[in-house]
Structures are given as C-alpha cells and as structure tokens.
Amino acid sequence: MDTSDTDAAQSMPPRERILAAAADLFYRQGIRAIGVDAIVEQAGTNKMTLYRHFASKDELVAEYLQREAASADRIWTDLAARHPNDPLAQLRAWFRDMSDHASSADHRGCALANAAIELPEEDHPARAVVREHKNGTRDRVVKLARAAGMTEPKMLADELFLLLEGARVTAQSVGREGLGARLVRMGEAMIAAHRG
Amino acid sequence: MDTSDTDAAQSMPPRERILAAAADLFYRQGIRAIGVDAIVEQAGTNKMTLYRHFASKDELVAEYLQREAASADRIWTDLAARHPNDPLAQLRAWFRDMSDHASSADHRGCALANAAIELPEEDHPARAVVREHKNGTRDRVVKLARAAGMTEPKMLADELFLLLEGARVTAQSVGREGLGARLVRMGEAMIAAHRG
DNA sequence: TGGAGATGTTACCGGTCGGTAACAATATGT
DNA sequence: ACATATTGTTACCGACCGGTAACATCTCCA
C-alpha cells in the first residue's frame, strides 16, 4: 500500500510535482501557512530538489500564481469558442461561469487576490503577477462590454468585476448558500441596465 | 530620545497597549506575519504579561477582531444621528462613507475579511467573529433598504455589500486610483434602479 | 559499459515560532 | 510598613522556518 504521495507522484517530473503540490496546499491552506517541507513531502521529493528548481519559496509562490493566472485566462478562448461572434452571450456566460465557480463547494476565493492579502509587501514578486492579471481581466471585460454594445462599458465592467471579487471573499468569510443564484440575478440586472 | 514604543506606551494598562499594538501590526502586516514578540515589543511590555491576559495568540486575534467589529458598528449610530428619520439618506451616506474609506490611502482591506482569508480553518475562534459581523452588517443594510422603500431590498443590499467587499480587496490587489468616485457612481446607480 | 546529469539522503545552519517556569521588581491600598 | 496583586526579567522549551553542503544513488543515452 501507500506511496501515499497523495496526488501527483506518478510519472510527472519533480518540478511539476512540486508545482502541483504547492498549488494544492497554498490554495487550500494559505501561502504563509505552508512550509517547503510540507510541499516536498506531498510532492514525493525533497527540499534540495525544490531549491534546484526554484531560487526561493517566494519565486515558487510567484510561479504558482502565474500558472493560476494562465489557467484562469483560458476561459477567454473557451468563451469565444462557445459563443462565436456574440459578445453579449460571451459576457453573460463569463459572469455566469464565474458566479458558479465562486459559489462552488471547494472554492476558497481567488488564489491571486488571496495572495495579495497574505503578502502585503508591495514589492513581493507575487504582487506583480496579481496586478497584471487583475488589470488584464478588467480590460477584457471592458472590451467585451463595449463589443456587446453596452452603454458605459467601463462602469459595467467594474460593477461585474467588483461584484465577483466581493462574492469570492464573502464565500469564504460567511458562506456560499444561495450565492450563485443571487449573483446571476444581480449580474443580469446590471447588464440589462446597461443596454441601449 | 527614544521611548520608541512607537504609539501607545503611555498610561494605558498593558492589556490595552497589547491590543493596540496587535491591531496596528495585524492589520498592516498580516496576522500570520506578526509574532507575539513583535507585538509585546511595540506595546512596550513582555511575553509573560501578554500570556497572563490572553490564553493564546489565537484568542488575542479573536479579541482584536471583536474590537474591529465593534468599532465598525459604531457607524450605525453615527448614521442615525446624522440623518434622523431618513433611511434613504442613511443608506446613501453609508455607502459613500464606506467607499471613501475603502479608497483611502492607508486602507488595507477589511480587517475581518482579511482574517478569514489568512485563517482558513473554519473553526478558528476568529472565524465566528467574522461571520457574525458580516451577517449583522448585511442585515442592517437590508433593513435600511427596506425602510427606504427600495424594491427588493435584499437584492440591493447584496449588490452594495458585495460591491464594497470587492472594492476593499481590489484596493489591495491592484490599487486605489479613482476607486472612490467610481464606487459612488455605481452605488448611486444601483440605489436609483431600486426606487419604486 | 561507461559517464554525465538529474535526483535523493542526511545532516546541518541560524533564526523565529508560540508558549512557559522561576524569580525579581513594582505598584496599590490599608 | 506591610501584604497583595500586577508587572517585568531572564532563560528556557520543542518545533518549525527557509535554505545549504556533501555525498550517494539513479536514469538514460552514447
């Protein structure tokens, strides 16, 4: 029995196993709460190998967040494929997907936003990743809203964006019951209020 | 020179000095980032005295958050005094005050929400304080919206509440430029959309 | 088969974590 | 002046933190 390296022990190179273990532990338990020893144990490797691939824990954190951001950005190509040439449908599907995700049971907030709260030093390597991703997301929503013919696309994008960001922290701090449905109603109302 | 016990060294009893130092350090640097040694140093006392007044660091954290919650709740009596018998004005003033606060320079998010993110264990003593305060705040906004004659007061309260919660995390993760003015515009639009 | 490069093992570093024991100094009120 | 309760001091505890040196083992390809 055992080989209890929980998840990603098989066949992946150690760098990937470390990243996978870090993603799981950092997200679920918090970046500051997890030490490198816990990561290498779950990754089925050792500290020396970790430090041969990452200059420091901080750089491991930065790469963890970069992958989270890249993974989150994949939604834009998905959206374009699901609703080609229909920016309004893309906008509504985006908000619905994000609402569903924010209110799902295993959700523990946005990994990027949580990291910004856990790491208040503005010059931490992770903070640049967070700023870039959040600004990029906001820009894409503004573009979508404009392409969908919304009046005041920037204002609508801010409303939807802040609403989701608030939902992700609220899901953690108070709970998730009924949050998804309420979110969708609010988002739909805001989109409706911005149609010409 | 010195007596560099930065702030609250003079005349306050050590318990209050500890709480004051903890509030400052926990809020600005993060709960997990600050150790008890840093707190007692800034409070101008020592670890033994801290542990004579608090059973553990976790209970100090819980009391820190209780005081933050109580301090935040003082806005409700302020609001009633500033706009007696005018729930609509109270609602709008509440949102404006919260917007100003969320976008001010020294703001580092909501102390309660940040704590929930820093402490993922659902049974941490701090988490009950957070849940209670957030639910209480939401209830008060709902009541205000209902008293102000809003259609769907619960939905409006959720919109305003989540918008602010999102703004407080966004202020940290990306920045504060222009956030206050944009927030007020959004809040006013939402309130206007819920008037009969 | 051999040799290079990646990985694993063990032991260690100084520092800090939350928390405590024993004892000395101080304030307070009578 | 004395007893009491509150604080301060020093030293310590085991555990963990991020990070590294030296050396053994493995994989894989020429």
GROMACS .gro file of C-alpha atoms (C1' of nucleotides) in nm:
model
  452
    1MET     CA    1   0.000   0.000   0.000
    2ASP     CA    2   0.085   0.363   0.044
    3THR     CA    3   0.302   0.552  -0.200
    4SER     CA    4   0.081   0.797  -0.017
    5ASP     CA    5   0.223   1.093  -0.205
    6THR     CA    6  -0.143   1.176  -0.229
    7ASP     CA    7  -0.178   1.308  -0.580
    8ALA     CA    8   0.078   1.376  -0.839
    9ALA     CA    9   0.354   1.132  -0.762
   10GLN     CA   10   0.340   0.925  -1.077
   11SER     CA   11   0.545   0.996  -1.384
   12MET     CA   12   0.550   1.373  -1.371
   13PRO     CA   13   0.893   1.529  -1.338
   14PRO     CA   14   0.968   1.655  -0.988
   15ARG     CA   15   0.935   2.021  -1.087
   16GLU     CA   16   0.577   1.961  -1.195
   17ARG     CA   17   0.502   1.756  -0.888
   18ILE     CA   18   0.632   2.039  -0.670
   19LEU     CA   19   0.419   2.293  -0.852
   20ALA     CA   20   0.114   2.069  -0.824
   21ALA     CA   21   0.163   2.012  -0.453
   22ALA     CA   22   0.230   2.381  -0.396
   23ALA     CA   23  -0.085   2.478  -0.586
   24ASP     CA   24  -0.297   2.244  -0.378
   25LEU     CA   25  -0.150   2.333  -0.040
   26PHE     CA   26  -0.107   2.707  -0.099
   27TYR     CA   27  -0.464   2.742  -0.220
   28ARG     CA   28  -0.632   2.532   0.045
   29GLN     CA   29  -0.423   2.620   0.347
   30GLY     CA   30  -0.268   2.953   0.262
   31ILE     CA   31   0.074   3.056   0.141
   32ARG     CA   32   0.211   3.160   0.478
   33ALA     CA   33   0.067   2.855   0.649
   34ILE     CA   34   0.254   2.609   0.427
   35GLY     CA   35   0.624   2.544   0.456
   36VAL     CA   36   0.853   2.400   0.194
   37ASP     CA   37   0.878   2.077   0.393
   38ALA     CA   38   0.505   2.013   0.356
   39ILE     CA   39   0.528   2.079  -0.018
   40VAL     CA   40   0.815   1.844  -0.090
   41GLU     CA   41   0.654   1.574   0.121
   42GLN     CA   42   0.327   1.588  -0.072
   43ALA     CA   43   0.524   1.610  -0.397
   44GLY     CA   44   0.716   1.295  -0.306
   45THR     CA   45   1.053   1.464  -0.330
   46ASN     CA   46   1.291   1.661  -0.111
   47LYS     CA   47   1.399   2.011  -0.029
   48MET     CA   48   1.722   2.001  -0.229
   49THR     CA   49   1.534   1.922  -0.549
   50LEU     CA   50   1.292   2.205  -0.481
   51TYR     CA   51   1.576   2.452  -0.439
   52ARG     CA   52   1.744   2.326  -0.756
   53HIS     CA   53   1.434   2.434  -0.948
   54PHE     CA   54   1.330   2.745  -0.756
   55ALA     CA   55   1.558   3.011  -0.618
   56SER     CA   56   1.339   3.066  -0.314
   57LYS     CA   57   0.996   2.999  -0.173
   58ASP     CA   58   0.889   3.342  -0.292
   59GLU     CA   59   0.973   3.253  -0.650
   60LEU     CA   60   0.784   2.927  -0.617
   61VAL     CA   61   0.487   3.131  -0.499
   62ALA     CA   62   0.522   3.364  -0.797
   63GLU     CA   63   0.527   3.075  -1.043
   64TYR     CA   64   0.232   2.912  -0.868
   65LEU     CA   65   0.035   3.232  -0.918
   66GLN     CA   66   0.147   3.271  -1.279
   67ARG     CA   67   0.007   2.928  -1.356
   68GLU     CA   68  -0.317   3.008  -1.177
   69ALA     CA   69  -0.346   3.324  -1.385
   70ALA     CA   70  -0.272   3.142  -1.710
   71SER     CA   71  -0.525   2.875  -1.621
   72ALA     CA   72  -0.789   3.135  -1.544
   73ASP     CA   73  -0.720   3.316  -1.871
   74ARG     CA   74  -0.807   3.005  -2.067
   75ILE     CA   75  -1.172   3.097  -2.013
   76TRP     CA   76  -1.147   3.366  -2.281
   77THR     CA   77  -1.074   3.124  -2.563
   78ASP     CA   78  -1.342   2.890  -2.429
   79LEU     CA   79  -1.593   3.172  -2.431
   80ALA     CA   80  -1.507   3.274  -2.786
   81ALA     CA   81  -1.547   2.914  -2.899
   82ARG     CA   82  -1.880   2.865  -2.724
   83HIS     CA   83  -2.038   3.188  -2.845
   84PRO     CA   84  -1.859   3.294  -3.164
   85ASN     CA   85  -1.934   3.646  -3.281
   86ASP     CA   86  -2.171   3.704  -2.991
   87PRO     CA   87  -2.001   3.929  -2.734
   88LEU     CA   88  -2.318   3.974  -2.533
   89ALA     CA   89  -2.355   3.599  -2.492
   90GLN     CA   90  -1.986   3.580  -2.404
   91LEU     CA   91  -2.025   3.846  -2.138
   92ARG     CA   92  -2.325   3.678  -1.984
   93ALA     CA   93  -2.164   3.334  -1.998
   94TRP     CA   94  -1.849   3.474  -1.840
   95PHE     CA   95  -2.040   3.616  -1.549
   96ARG     CA   96  -2.244   3.300  -1.505
   97ASP     CA   97  -1.936   3.078  -1.512
   98MET     CA   98  -1.757   3.294  -1.261
   99SER     CA   99  -2.064   3.301  -1.037
  100ASP     CA  100  -2.093   2.924  -1.045
  101HIS     CA  101  -1.727   2.886  -0.968
  102ALA     CA  102  -1.728   3.137  -0.684
  103SER     CA  103  -2.019   2.959  -0.515
  104SER     CA  104  -1.896   2.602  -0.561
  105ALA     CA  105  -1.820   2.399  -0.251
  106ASP     CA  106  -1.443   2.366  -0.281
  107HIS     CA  107  -1.393   2.729  -0.366
  108ARG     CA  108  -1.162   2.918  -0.135
  109GLY     CA  109  -1.159   3.254  -0.312
  110CYS     CA  110  -0.940   3.385  -0.590
  111ALA     CA  111  -0.588   3.250  -0.549
  112LEU     CA  112  -0.443   3.574  -0.677
  113ALA     CA  113  -0.647   3.805  -0.456
  114ASN     CA  114  -0.586   3.586  -0.153
  115ALA     CA  115  -0.213   3.603  -0.219
  116ALA     CA  116  -0.226   3.984  -0.229
  117ILE     CA  117  -0.388   3.979   0.114
  118GLU     CA  118  -0.145   3.726   0.253
  119LEU     CA  119   0.157   3.914   0.117
  120PRO     CA  120   0.118   4.285   0.197
  121GLU     CA  121   0.471   4.381   0.081
  122GLU     CA  122   0.404   4.567  -0.242
  123ASP     CA  123   0.735   4.458  -0.394
  124HIS     CA  124   0.689   4.088  -0.339
  125PRO     CA  125   0.741   3.904  -0.670
  126ALA     CA  126   0.390   3.764  -0.639
  127ARG     CA  127   0.228   4.106  -0.629
  128ALA     CA  128   0.328   4.196  -0.985
  129VAL     CA  129   0.162   3.878  -1.110
  130VAL     CA  130  -0.158   3.967  -0.926
  131ARG     CA  131  -0.173   4.325  -1.052
  132GLU     CA  132  -0.110   4.220  -1.410
  133HIS     CA  133  -0.373   3.951  -1.409
  134LYS     CA  134  -0.642   4.161  -1.245
  135ASN     CA  135  -0.582   4.452  -1.479
  136GLY     CA  136  -0.584   4.217  -1.778
  137THR     CA  137  -0.912   4.064  -1.669
  138ARG     CA  138  -1.075   4.401  -1.621
  139ASP     CA  139  -0.959   4.512  -1.967
  140ARG     CA  140  -1.106   4.205  -2.129
  141VAL     CA  141  -1.442   4.257  -1.960
  142VAL     CA  142  -1.446   4.620  -2.068
  143LYS     CA  143  -1.378   4.515  -2.427
  144LEU     CA  144  -1.649   4.253  -2.412
  145ALA     CA  145  -1.898   4.502  -2.273
  146ARG     CA  146  -1.810   4.754  -2.542
  147ALA     CA  147  -1.836   4.494  -2.819
  148ALA     CA  148  -2.173   4.393  -2.678
  149GLY     CA  149  -2.294   4.750  -2.727
  150MET     CA  150  -2.328   4.833  -2.360
  151THR     CA  151  -2.365   5.195  -2.260
  152GLU     CA  152  -2.075   5.285  -2.030
  153PRO     CA  153  -1.882   4.960  -2.072
  154LYS     CA  154  -1.618   5.060  -1.818
  155MET     CA  155  -1.873   5.117  -1.547
  156LEU     CA  156  -2.049   4.790  -1.619
  157ALA     CA  157  -1.720   4.602  -1.622
  158ASP     CA  158  -1.630   4.749  -1.283
  159GLU     CA  159  -1.968   4.655  -1.143
  160LEU     CA  160  -1.945   4.296  -1.258
  161PHE     CA  161  -1.580   4.264  -1.163
  162LEU     CA  162  -1.620   4.406  -0.812
  163LEU     CA  163  -1.936   4.206  -0.756
  164LEU     CA  164  -1.749   3.883  -0.831
  165GLU     CA  165  -1.447   3.983  -0.628
  166GLY     CA  166  -1.676   4.057  -0.336
  167ALA     CA  167  -1.854   3.727  -0.381
  168ARG     CA  168  -1.529   3.533  -0.372
  169VAL     CA  169  -1.425   3.680  -0.040
  170THR     CA  170  -1.777   3.656   0.102
  171ALA     CA  171  -1.796   3.289   0.010
  172GLN     CA  172  -1.504   3.236   0.246
  173SER     CA  173  -1.591   3.473   0.526
  174VAL     CA  174  -1.960   3.397   0.569
  175GLY     CA  175  -2.067   3.119   0.334
  176ARG     CA  176  -2.191   3.010  -0.006
  177GLU     CA  177  -2.560   2.929   0.045
  178GLY     CA  178  -2.764   3.062  -0.244
  179LEU     CA  179  -2.479   3.284  -0.351
  180GLY     CA  180  -2.462   3.156  -0.709
  181ALA     CA  181  -2.825   3.222  -0.792
  182ARG     CA  182  -2.823   3.563  -0.627
  183LEU     CA  183  -2.508   3.657  -0.815
  184VAL     CA  184  -2.656   3.564  -1.150
  185ARG     CA  185  -2.967   3.772  -1.081
  186MET     CA  186  -2.757   4.073  -0.988
  187GLY     CA  187  -2.530   4.039  -1.289
  188GLU     CA  188  -2.821   4.004  -1.527
  189ALA     CA  189  -2.986   4.311  -1.380
  190MET     CA  190  -2.671   4.514  -1.425
  191ILE     CA  191  -2.621   4.402  -1.781
  192ALA     CA  192  -2.985   4.478  -1.857
  193ALA     CA  193  -2.948   4.826  -1.709
  194HIS     CA  194  -2.661   4.898  -1.947
  195ARG     CA  195  -2.834   4.806  -2.273
  196GLY     CA  196  -2.909   5.092  -2.506
  197MET     CA  197   1.532   6.043   2.256
  198ASP     CA  198   1.351   5.714   2.216
  199THR     CA  199   1.093   5.566   2.446
  200SER     CA  200   1.038   5.439   2.095
  201ASP     CA  201   0.746   5.223   2.198
  202THR     CA  202   0.604   5.389   1.894
  203ASP     CA  203   0.247   5.455   1.991
  204ALA     CA  204   0.057   5.350   2.292
  205ALA     CA  205   0.315   5.323   2.566
  206GLN     CA  206   0.193   5.599   2.789
  207SER     CA  207  -0.051   5.545   3.071
  208MET     CA  208  -0.268   5.277   2.916
  209PRO     CA  209  -0.271   4.946   3.104
  210PRO     CA  210  -0.061   4.677   2.939
  211ARG     CA  211  -0.363   4.484   2.817
  212GLU     CA  212  -0.477   4.786   2.617
  213ARG     CA  213  -0.128   4.853   2.490
  214ILE     CA  214  -0.104   4.494   2.369
  215LEU     CA  215  -0.439   4.520   2.193
  216ALA     CA  216  -0.340   4.849   2.034
  217ALA     CA  217  -0.008   4.714   1.911
  218ALA     CA  218  -0.173   4.397   1.785
  219ALA     CA  219  -0.438   4.594   1.597
  220ASP     CA  220  -0.176   4.804   1.424
  221LEU     CA  221   0.060   4.522   1.335
  222PHE     CA  222  -0.201   4.259   1.247
  223TYR     CA  223  -0.383   4.498   1.018
  224ARG     CA  224  -0.082   4.644   0.841
  225GLN     CA  225   0.140   4.337   0.817
  226GLY     CA  226  -0.098   4.046   0.845
  227ILE     CA  227  -0.190   3.814   1.130
  228ARG     CA  228   0.034   3.527   1.028
  229ALA     CA  229   0.323   3.760   0.953
  230ILE     CA  230   0.334   3.904   1.304
  231GLY     CA  231   0.464   3.712   1.602
  232VAL     CA  232   0.391   3.772   1.965
  233ASP     CA  233   0.743   3.906   2.018
  234ALA     CA  234   0.684   4.190   1.773
  235ILE     CA  235   0.358   4.276   1.948
  236VAL     CA  236   0.497   4.292   2.300
  237GLU     CA  237   0.793   4.495   2.179
  238GLN     CA  238   0.572   4.760   2.018
  239ALA     CA  239   0.344   4.751   2.321
  240GLY     CA  240   0.639   4.817   2.550
  241THR     CA  241   0.582   4.504   2.755
  242ASN     CA  242   0.680   4.137   2.751
  243LYS     CA  243   0.553   3.798   2.653
  244MET     CA  244   0.462   3.686   3.004
  245THR     CA  245   0.228   3.976   3.051
  246LEU     CA  246   0.066   3.903   2.717
  247TYR     CA  247   0.003   3.542   2.816
  248ARG     CA  248  -0.138   3.650   3.152
  249HIS     CA  249  -0.411   3.840   2.965
  250PHE     CA  250  -0.467   3.613   2.665
  251ALA     CA  251  -0.477   3.236   2.666
  252SER     CA  252  -0.312   3.215   2.325
  253LYS     CA  253  -0.227   3.416   2.019
  254ASP     CA  254  -0.546   3.289   1.856
  255GLU     CA  255  -0.755   3.441   2.134
  256LEU     CA  256  -0.569   3.768   2.104
  257VAL     CA  257  -0.655   3.760   1.734
  258ALA     CA  258  -1.020   3.695   1.816
  259GLU     CA  259  -1.037   3.988   2.057
  260TYR     CA  260  -0.858   4.212   1.808
  261LEU     CA  261  -1.127   4.129   1.553
  262GLN     CA  262  -1.409   4.176   1.803
  263ARG     CA  263  -1.287   4.529   1.867
  264GLU     CA  264  -1.258   4.599   1.498
  265ALA     CA  265  -1.615   4.479   1.451
  266ALA     CA  266  -1.744   4.689   1.740
  267SER     CA  267  -1.562   4.993   1.607
  268ALA     CA  268  -1.707   4.940   1.261
  269ASP     CA  269  -2.056   4.903   1.403
  270ARG     CA  270  -2.038   5.248   1.555
  271ILE     CA  271  -2.119   5.384   1.209
  272TRP     CA  272  -2.484   5.287   1.254
  273THR     CA  273  -2.545   5.522   1.544
  274ASP     CA  274  -2.348   5.793   1.363
  275LEU     CA  275  -2.567   5.749   1.058
  276ALA     CA  276  -2.887   5.767   1.259
  277ALA     CA  277  -2.766   6.085   1.425
  278ARG     CA  278  -2.662   6.249   1.101
  279HIS     CA  279  -2.980   6.169   0.911
  280PRO     CA  280  -3.259   6.114   1.163
  281ASN     CA  281  -3.575   5.960   1.023
  282ASP     CA  282  -3.430   5.949   0.674
  283PRO     CA  283  -3.334   5.589   0.591
  284LEU     CA  284  -3.263   5.671   0.228
  285ALA     CA  285  -3.012   5.937   0.327
  286GLN     CA  286  -2.865   5.694   0.579
  287LEU     CA  287  -2.828   5.427   0.313
  288ARG     CA  288  -2.660   5.664   0.070
  289ALA     CA  289  -2.434   5.810   0.339
  290TRP     CA  290  -2.337   5.462   0.449
  291PHE     CA  291  -2.232   5.364   0.102
  292ARG     CA  292  -2.046   5.687   0.047
  293ASP     CA  293  -1.861   5.662   0.378
  294MET     CA  294  -1.762   5.304   0.306
  295SER     CA  295  -1.650   5.397  -0.044
  296ASP     CA  296  -1.434   5.679   0.086
  297HIS     CA  297  -1.284   5.456   0.347
  298ALA     CA  298  -1.214   5.170   0.107
  299SER     CA  299  -1.030   5.400  -0.131
  300SER     CA  300  -0.829   5.593   0.125
  301ALA     CA  301  -0.451   5.568   0.114
  302ASP     CA  302  -0.384   5.375   0.434
  303HIS     CA  303  -0.658   5.126   0.372
  304ARG     CA  304  -0.551   4.764   0.364
  305GLY     CA  305  -0.890   4.598   0.319
  306CYS     CA  306  -1.144   4.486   0.576
  307ALA     CA  307  -0.965   4.351   0.882
  308LEU     CA  308  -1.234   4.087   0.929
  309ALA     CA  309  -1.239   3.964   0.570
  310ASN     CA  310  -0.860   3.961   0.554
  311ALA     CA  311  -0.853   3.749   0.868
  312ALA     CA  312  -1.091   3.498   0.713
  313ILE     CA  313  -0.853   3.463   0.421
  314GLU     CA  314  -0.547   3.437   0.639
  315LEU     CA  315  -0.708   3.177   0.866
  316PRO     CA  316  -0.878   2.912   0.651
  317GLU     CA  317  -0.960   2.680   0.942
  318GLU     CA  318  -1.335   2.717   0.976
  319ASP     CA  319  -1.326   2.651   1.349
  320HIS     CA  320  -1.068   2.914   1.434
  321PRO     CA  321  -1.205   3.141   1.711
  322ALA     CA  322  -1.163   3.438   1.479
  323ARG     CA  323  -1.391   3.294   1.213
  324ALA     CA  324  -1.704   3.311   1.429
  325VAL     CA  325  -1.639   3.681   1.490
  326VAL     CA  326  -1.610   3.740   1.117
  327ARG     CA  327  -1.927   3.550   1.025
  328GLU     CA  328  -2.130   3.725   1.291
  329HIS     CA  329  -2.016   4.072   1.193
  330LYS     CA  330  -2.065   4.022   0.821
  331ASN     CA  331  -2.412   3.878   0.869
  332GLY     CA  332  -2.502   4.159   1.106
  333THR     CA  333  -2.385   4.421   0.859
  334ARG     CA  334  -2.581   4.267   0.576
  335ASP     CA  335  -2.895   4.256   0.792
  336ARG     CA  336  -2.863   4.621   0.878
  337VAL     CA  337  -2.825   4.720   0.514
  338VAL     CA  338  -3.128   4.514   0.421
  339LYS     CA  339  -3.332   4.686   0.692
  340LEU     CA  340  -3.213   5.025   0.578
  341ALA     CA  341  -3.302   4.947   0.217
  342ARG     CA  342  -3.646   4.826   0.319
  343ALA     CA  343  -3.708   5.131   0.537
  344ALA     CA  344  -3.601   5.349   0.246
  345GLY     CA  345  -3.876   5.194   0.034
  346MET     CA  346  -3.647   5.012  -0.205
  347THR     CA  347  -3.794   4.743  -0.427
  348GLU     CA  348  -3.615   4.414  -0.347
  349PRO     CA  349  -3.417   4.541  -0.050
  350LYS     CA  350  -3.229   4.213  -0.009
  351MET     CA  351  -3.103   4.221  -0.363
  352LEU     CA  352  -2.995   4.582  -0.334
  353ALA     CA  353  -2.823   4.516  -0.004
  354ASP     CA  354  -2.631   4.226  -0.159
  355GLU     CA  355  -2.528   4.439  -0.452
  356LEU     CA  356  -2.397   4.721  -0.236
  357PHE     CA  357  -2.237   4.486   0.013
  358LEU     CA  358  -2.057   4.274  -0.246
  359LEU     CA  359  -1.951   4.580  -0.440
  360LEU     CA  360  -1.781   4.722  -0.131
  361GLU     CA  361  -1.628   4.390  -0.037
  362GLY     CA  362  -1.488   4.361  -0.386
  363ALA     CA  363  -1.357   4.716  -0.372
  364ARG     CA  364  -1.173   4.651  -0.048
  365VAL     CA  365  -0.983   4.356  -0.188
  366THR     CA  366  -0.925   4.527  -0.522
  367ALA     CA  367  -0.778   4.830  -0.347
  368GLN     CA  368  -0.510   4.599  -0.216
  369SER     CA  369  -0.450   4.374  -0.514
  370VAL     CA  370  -0.441   4.632  -0.791
  371GLY     CA  371  -0.476   4.983  -0.650
  372ARG     CA  372  -0.697   5.267  -0.538
  373GLU     CA  373  -0.677   5.526  -0.817
  374GLY     CA  374  -1.018   5.671  -0.886
  375LEU     CA  375  -1.183   5.387  -0.698
  376GLY     CA  376  -1.380   5.608  -0.460
  377ALA     CA  377  -1.552   5.814  -0.727
  378ARG     CA  378  -1.630   5.509  -0.940
  379LEU     CA  379  -1.774   5.329  -0.639
  380VAL     CA  380  -2.006   5.616  -0.553
  381ARG     CA  381  -2.135   5.631  -0.910
  382MET     CA  382  -2.206   5.259  -0.912
  383GLY     CA  383  -2.375   5.265  -0.575
  384GLU     CA  384  -2.594   5.558  -0.669
  385ALA     CA  385  -2.695   5.386  -0.992
  386MET     CA  386  -2.794   5.073  -0.805
  387ILE     CA  387  -2.995   5.261  -0.547
  388ALA     CA  388  -3.167   5.457  -0.821
  389ALA     CA  389  -3.252   5.134  -1.002
  390HIS     CA  390  -3.427   5.004  -0.691
  391ARG     CA  391  -3.656   5.301  -0.630
  392GLY     CA  392  -4.022   5.239  -0.692
  393DT     C1'  393   2.970  -0.013  -2.046
  394DG     C1'  394   3.056   0.399  -1.909
  395DG     C1'  395   2.986   0.852  -1.795
  396DA     C1'  396   2.705   1.273  -1.732
  397DG     C1'  397   2.318   1.498  -1.534
  398DA     C1'  398   1.931   1.481  -1.257
  399DT     C1'  399   1.755   1.327  -0.826
  400DG     C1'  400   1.767   1.154  -0.345
  401DT     C1'  401   1.966   1.136   0.151
  402DT     C1'  402   2.133   1.304   0.567
  403DA     C1'  403   2.274   1.632   0.841
  404DC     C1'  404   2.313   2.071   0.940
  405DC     C1'  405   2.270   2.622   0.980
  406DG     C1'  406   2.085   3.046   1.237
  407DG     C1'  407   1.655   3.231   1.328
  408DT     C1'  408   1.194   3.250   1.475
  409DC     C1'  409   0.762   3.040   1.619
  410DG     C1'  410   0.408   3.005   2.027
  411DG     C1'  411   0.435   2.923   2.499
  412DT     C1'  412   0.614   2.862   2.996
  413DA     C1'  413   0.883   2.837   3.466
  414DA     C1'  414   1.115   3.078   3.833
  415DC     C1'  415   1.209   3.469   4.025
  416DA     C1'  416   1.265   3.988   4.090
  417DA     C1'  417   1.069   4.440   4.092
  418DT     C1'  418   0.695   4.735   4.124
  419DA     C1'  419   0.260   4.945   4.235
  420DT     C1'  420  -0.152   4.967   4.546
  421DG     C1'  421  -0.431   5.012   4.922
  422DT     C1'  422  -0.464   4.968   5.421
  423DA     C1'  423   0.502   4.938   5.697
  424DC     C1'  424   0.306   4.552   5.527
  425DA     C1'  425   0.061   4.222   5.236
  426DT     C1'  426  -0.120   4.161   4.782
  427DA     C1'  427  -0.162   4.169   4.305
  428DT     C1'  428   0.021   4.316   3.891
  429DT     C1'  429   0.404   4.362   3.605
  430DG     C1'  430   0.894   4.284   3.442
  431DT     C1'  431   1.324   3.984   3.353
  432DT     C1'  432   1.574   3.606   3.209
  433DA     C1'  433   1.618   3.189   3.047
  434DC     C1'  434   1.441   2.821   2.851
  435DC     C1'  435   1.138   2.458   2.570
  436DG     C1'  436   1.049   2.173   2.138
  437DA     C1'  437   0.907   2.264   1.685
  438DC     C1'  438   0.941   2.462   1.274
  439DC     C1'  439   1.110   2.823   0.935
  440DG     C1'  440   1.374   2.892   0.473
  441DG     C1'  441   1.795   2.745   0.291
  442DT     C1'  442   2.251   2.480   0.207
  443DA     C1'  443   2.675   2.140   0.188
  444DA     C1'  444   2.848   1.688   0.095
  445DC     C1'  445   2.778   1.281  -0.073
  446DA     C1'  446   2.515   0.866  -0.252
  447DT     C1'  447   2.210   0.697  -0.600
  448DC     C1'  448   1.961   0.672  -1.007
  449DT     C1'  449   1.836   0.731  -1.517
  450DC     C1'  450   1.946   0.738  -1.969
  451DC     C1'  451   2.193   0.788  -2.371
  452DA     C1'  452   2.618   0.741  -2.635
   0.00000   0.00000   0.00000
